[in-house]
XYZ file of N, CA and C in Angstrom:
330
model
N -14.651 -41.762 56.826
C -15.202 -42.659 55.811
C -14.839 -44.034 56.161
N -15.833 -44.856 56.204
C -15.688 -46.265 56.617
C -15.234 -47.095 55.396
N -14.495 -48.124 55.650
C -14.120 -48.946 54.476
C -14.745 -50.481 54.885
N -15.264 -50.956 53.829
C -15.774 -52.278 54.057
C -14.683 -53.263 53.691
N -14.514 -54.341 54.432
C -13.547 -55.365 54.231
C -13.673 -56.002 52.906
N -15.012 -56.088 52.332
C -15.277 -56.684 51.085
C -15.014 -55.772 49.792
N -14.719 -54.448 50.095
C -14.551 -53.461 49.112
C -13.059 -53.686 48.550
N -12.965 -54.083 47.359
C -11.623 -54.308 46.677
C -11.222 -53.116 45.760
N -12.185 -52.173 45.587
C -11.890 -51.038 44.646
C -11.257 -49.800 45.383
N -11.639 -49.611 46.664
C -11.146 -48.629 47.483
C -9.723 -48.730 47.890
N -8.833 -47.785 47.780
C -7.510 -47.877 48.251
C -7.602 -48.117 49.690
N -6.661 -48.926 50.204
C -6.574 -49.207 51.672
C -6.115 -47.896 52.408
N -7.057 -47.269 53.087
C -6.696 -46.005 53.761
C -5.976 -46.210 55.033
N -6.192 -47.284 55.700
C -5.760 -47.470 57.094
C -4.427 -48.493 57.273
N -4.214 -49.194 56.173
C -3.152 -50.106 56.175
C -1.709 -49.645 55.669
N -0.936 -50.486 55.520
C 0.423 -50.039 54.987
C 0.292 -49.901 53.447
N 1.145 -49.117 52.894
C 1.235 -48.989 51.415
C 1.907 -50.085 50.817
N 1.476 -50.546 49.618
C 2.096 -51.670 49.109
C 3.585 -51.420 48.622
N 4.355 -52.437 48.501
C 5.696 -52.282 47.970
C 6.681 -52.378 49.084
N 7.959 -52.044 48.725
C 9.143 -52.174 49.669
C 9.038 -50.979 50.612
N 9.374 -51.176 51.814
C 9.273 -50.041 52.807
C 10.360 -49.095 52.509
N 10.224 -47.786 52.882
C 11.205 -46.812 52.667
C 12.363 -47.021 53.655
N 13.515 -47.073 53.114
C 14.769 -47.291 53.952
C 15.442 -45.940 54.177
N 15.196 -44.994 53.192
C 15.939 -43.649 53.292
C 14.828 -42.601 53.433
N 15.008 -41.802 54.577
C 13.977 -40.735 54.748
C 14.088 -39.574 53.817
N 15.189 -39.357 53.149
C 15.449 -38.357 52.213
C 14.948 -38.618 50.806
N 14.563 -37.582 50.165
C 14.127 -37.778 48.736
C 15.327 -38.182 47.857
N 15.114 -38.562 46.613
C 16.208 -38.926 45.743
C 17.064 -37.713 45.416
N 16.407 -36.575 45.345
C 16.992 -35.336 44.986
C 17.975 -34.954 46.103
N 17.531 -35.166 47.414
C 18.401 -34.787 48.438
C 19.584 -35.704 48.630
N 19.284 -37.041 48.226
C 20.279 -38.042 48.384
C 21.395 -37.773 47.375
N 20.979 -37.392 46.062
C 21.997 -37.024 45.118
C 22.874 -35.773 45.593
N 22.141 -34.848 45.970
C 22.819 -33.658 46.480
C 23.998 -33.966 47.533
N 23.638 -34.790 48.503
C 24.581 -35.195 49.542
C 25.696 -36.070 49.022
N 25.422 -36.971 48.107
C 26.368 -37.836 47.502
C 27.331 -37.009 46.702
N 26.819 -35.994 45.960
C 27.731 -35.154 45.107
C 28.563 -34.318 46.014
N 28.099 -33.775 47.043
C 28.999 -32.981 48.009
C 30.053 -33.970 48.590
N 29.676 -35.202 48.935
C 30.694 -36.065 49.523
C 31.737 -36.399 48.391
N 31.336 -36.629 47.123
C 32.260 -36.820 46.015
C 33.246 -35.637 45.853
N 32.774 -34.368 45.975
C 33.590 -33.269 45.750
C 34.550 -33.137 47.006
N 34.146 -33.418 48.099
C 35.081 -33.326 49.295
C 36.165 -34.514 49.190
N 35.807 -35.629 48.687
C 36.654 -36.730 48.550
C 37.777 -36.325 47.485
N 37.294 -35.813 46.340
C 38.290 -35.394 45.337
C 39.215 -34.227 45.821
N 38.562 -33.344 46.656
C 39.415 -32.279 47.252
C 40.539 -32.879 48.169
N 40.167 -33.834 48.953
C 41.143 -34.500 49.828
C 42.146 -35.247 49.031
N 41.832 -35.705 47.829
C 42.854 -36.294 46.924
C 43.771 -35.477 46.309
N 43.521 -34.125 46.523
C 44.287 -32.982 45.800
C 43.723 -32.740 44.453
N 42.655 -33.094 44.047
C 42.058 -32.838 42.765
C 41.273 -31.489 42.637
N 41.226 -30.830 41.646
C 40.501 -29.575 41.478
C 39.691 -29.685 40.228
N 38.411 -29.111 40.304
C 37.463 -29.164 39.197
C 37.850 -28.072 38.170
N 37.755 -28.438 36.856
C 37.987 -27.352 35.914
C 36.920 -27.394 34.821
N 36.357 -26.303 34.422
C 35.342 -26.073 33.454
C 36.036 -25.634 32.218
N 35.718 -26.181 31.075
C 36.350 -25.908 29.846
C 35.295 -25.735 28.666
N 35.254 -24.670 27.959
C 34.323 -24.550 26.874
C 35.107 -24.624 25.581
N 34.770 -25.602 24.696
C 35.366 -25.729 23.380
C 34.432 -25.970 22.385
N 34.711 -25.987 21.063
C 33.788 -26.074 20.065
C 33.538 -27.670 19.923
N 32.322 -27.940 19.302
C 31.802 -29.374 19.208
C 32.785 -30.064 18.458
N 33.337 -29.585 17.289
C 34.240 -30.445 16.354
C 35.563 -30.811 17.082
N 35.948 -29.765 17.905
C 37.212 -30.070 18.737
C 36.848 -31.156 19.788
N 35.745 -31.013 20.331
C 35.309 -32.107 21.465
C 35.214 -33.442 20.652
N 34.715 -33.542 19.495
C 34.612 -34.741 18.907
C 36.007 -35.288 18.594
N 36.941 -34.500 18.152
C 38.352 -34.899 17.981
C 38.963 -35.388 19.262
N 38.683 -34.667 20.346
C 39.228 -35.144 21.610
C 38.653 -36.435 22.032
N 37.322 -36.767 21.856
C 36.798 -37.909 22.072
C 37.340 -39.034 21.301
N 37.664 -38.817 20.160
C 38.291 -39.753 19.202
C 39.817 -40.202 19.767
N 40.504 -39.179 20.156
C 41.862 -39.343 20.656
C 41.769 -40.158 21.935
N 40.741 -39.855 22.758
C 40.654 -40.476 24.131
C 40.161 -42.038 23.865
N 39.376 -42.227 22.858
C 38.904 -43.614 22.539
C 40.111 -44.430 22.068
N 40.913 -43.823 21.245
C 42.092 -44.458 20.732
C 42.992 -44.888 21.840
N 43.209 -43.913 22.796
C 44.108 -44.146 23.928
C 43.587 -44.913 25.042
N 42.232 -45.205 24.884
C 41.540 -45.900 25.921
C 41.606 -45.161 27.328
N 41.426 -43.827 27.244
C 41.528 -43.066 28.440
C 40.259 -42.097 28.585
N 39.897 -41.650 29.750
C 38.942 -40.648 29.989
C 39.512 -39.234 29.531
N 38.531 -38.373 29.241
C 38.936 -36.974 28.804
C 39.937 -36.373 29.841
N 39.648 -36.434 31.007
C 40.458 -35.801 32.140
C 41.837 -36.518 32.211
N 41.840 -37.753 32.084
C 43.098 -38.522 32.064
C 44.012 -38.056 30.829
N 43.404 -38.000 29.719
C 44.027 -37.728 28.492
C 44.676 -36.221 28.551
N 43.761 -35.307 28.953
C 44.222 -34.018 29.069
C 45.328 -33.851 30.159
N 45.312 -34.508 31.248
C 46.300 -34.425 32.216
C 47.597 -34.992 31.773
N 47.456 -35.996 31.083
C 48.737 -36.686 30.392
C 49.362 -35.781 29.492
N 48.560 -35.090 28.605
C 49.195 -34.181 27.742
C 49.855 -32.915 28.408
N 49.214 -32.476 29.389
C 49.820 -31.334 30.199
C 51.125 -31.736 30.792
N 51.150 -32.999 31.427
C 52.441 -33.509 31.970
C 53.436 -33.654 30.817
N 53.080 -34.208 29.672
C 54.058 -34.243 28.577
C 54.650 -32.902 28.181
N 53.714 -31.904 28.026
C 54.228 -30.514 27.674
C 55.104 -29.973 28.721
N 54.781 -30.144 29.873
C 55.575 -29.598 31.035
C 56.932 -30.295 30.949
N 56.986 -31.562 30.754
C 58.202 -32.346 30.713
C 59.171 -31.857 29.662
N 58.450 -31.699 28.487
C 59.191 -31.370 27.238
C 59.791 -29.850 27.395
N 59.077 -29.045 28.005
C 59.545 -27.655 28.162
C 60.666 -27.571 29.255
N 60.637 -28.415 30.185
C 61.731 -28.425 31.228
C 62.943 -29.083 30.578
N 62.867 -30.053 29.750
C 64.011 -30.621 29.251
C 64.605 -29.747 28.059
N 63.745 -29.048 27.333
C 64.198 -28.064 26.458
C 64.998 -26.953 27.008
N 64.493 -26.425 28.221
C 65.228 -25.417 28.835
C 66.545 -25.821 29.479
N 66.525 -27.131 30.022
C 67.822 -27.555 30.505
C 68.859 -27.852 29.528
N 68.440 -28.258 28.338
C 69.359 -28.640 27.222
C 69.862 -27.140 26.650
N 68.940 -26.197 26.579
C 69.411 -24.898 26.148
C 70.345 -24.278 27.053
N 70.159 -24.476 28.450
C 71.143 -23.900 29.378
C 72.554 -24.575 29.246
N 72.593 -25.862 28.948
C 73.644 -26.503 28.963
C 74.599 -26.342 27.574
N 73.821 -26.174 26.515
C 74.458 -26.063 25.247
C 74.783 -24.626 24.868
N 74.288 -23.604 25.660
C 74.573 -22.082 25.400
C 76.041 -21.883 25.752
N 76.886 -21.421 24.775
C 78.343 -21.154 25.059
C 78.372 -19.763 25.696
N 79.487 -19.455 26.425
C 79.739 -18.291 27.125
C 80.116 -17.275 26.014
N 79.451 -16.206 25.758
C 79.583 -15.219 24.839
C 80.640 -14.196 25.257
N 80.782 -13.982 26.602
C 81.592 -13.020 27.089
C 82.363 -13.532 28.381
N 83.486 -13.087 28.638
C 84.198 -13.314 29.831
C 84.443 -12.047 30.639
N 83.987 -12.116 31.890
C 84.290 -10.853 32.600
C 85.749 -10.805 33.019
N 86.157 -9.737 32.877
C 87.579 -9.571 33.348
C 87.683 -8.294 34.282
N 88.554 -8.436 35.090
C 88.741 -7.357 36.103
C 89.742 -6.333 35.630
N 89.387 -5.144 35.440
C 90.456 -4.179 34.940
C 90.995 -3.504 36.047
N 92.458 -3.356 36.005
C 93.220 -2.700 37.054
C 92.946 -1.312 37.316
């Protein structure tokens, strides 16, 4: 099919397409896939582990409210709470061990 130079209604079949040239040969879907994989590898190198959690909507709303009040992200808030609980349980165990009196004394019988 021939194209007349004066024809302004026909798409330019032989020239370059209008707009910015493509700088990335991959589709957007493939770019996102590669970027997500790189993000997971980076998190793994930092020692982070992904966790999936299923909770009820009203609990999630309360969690979001707590996070907003603390100005933290969900993951940060949950991590902080876990660390607090672990620290509390360690100190409670150490106090219990220190304050527990000896109930019996082993004696050696002749």
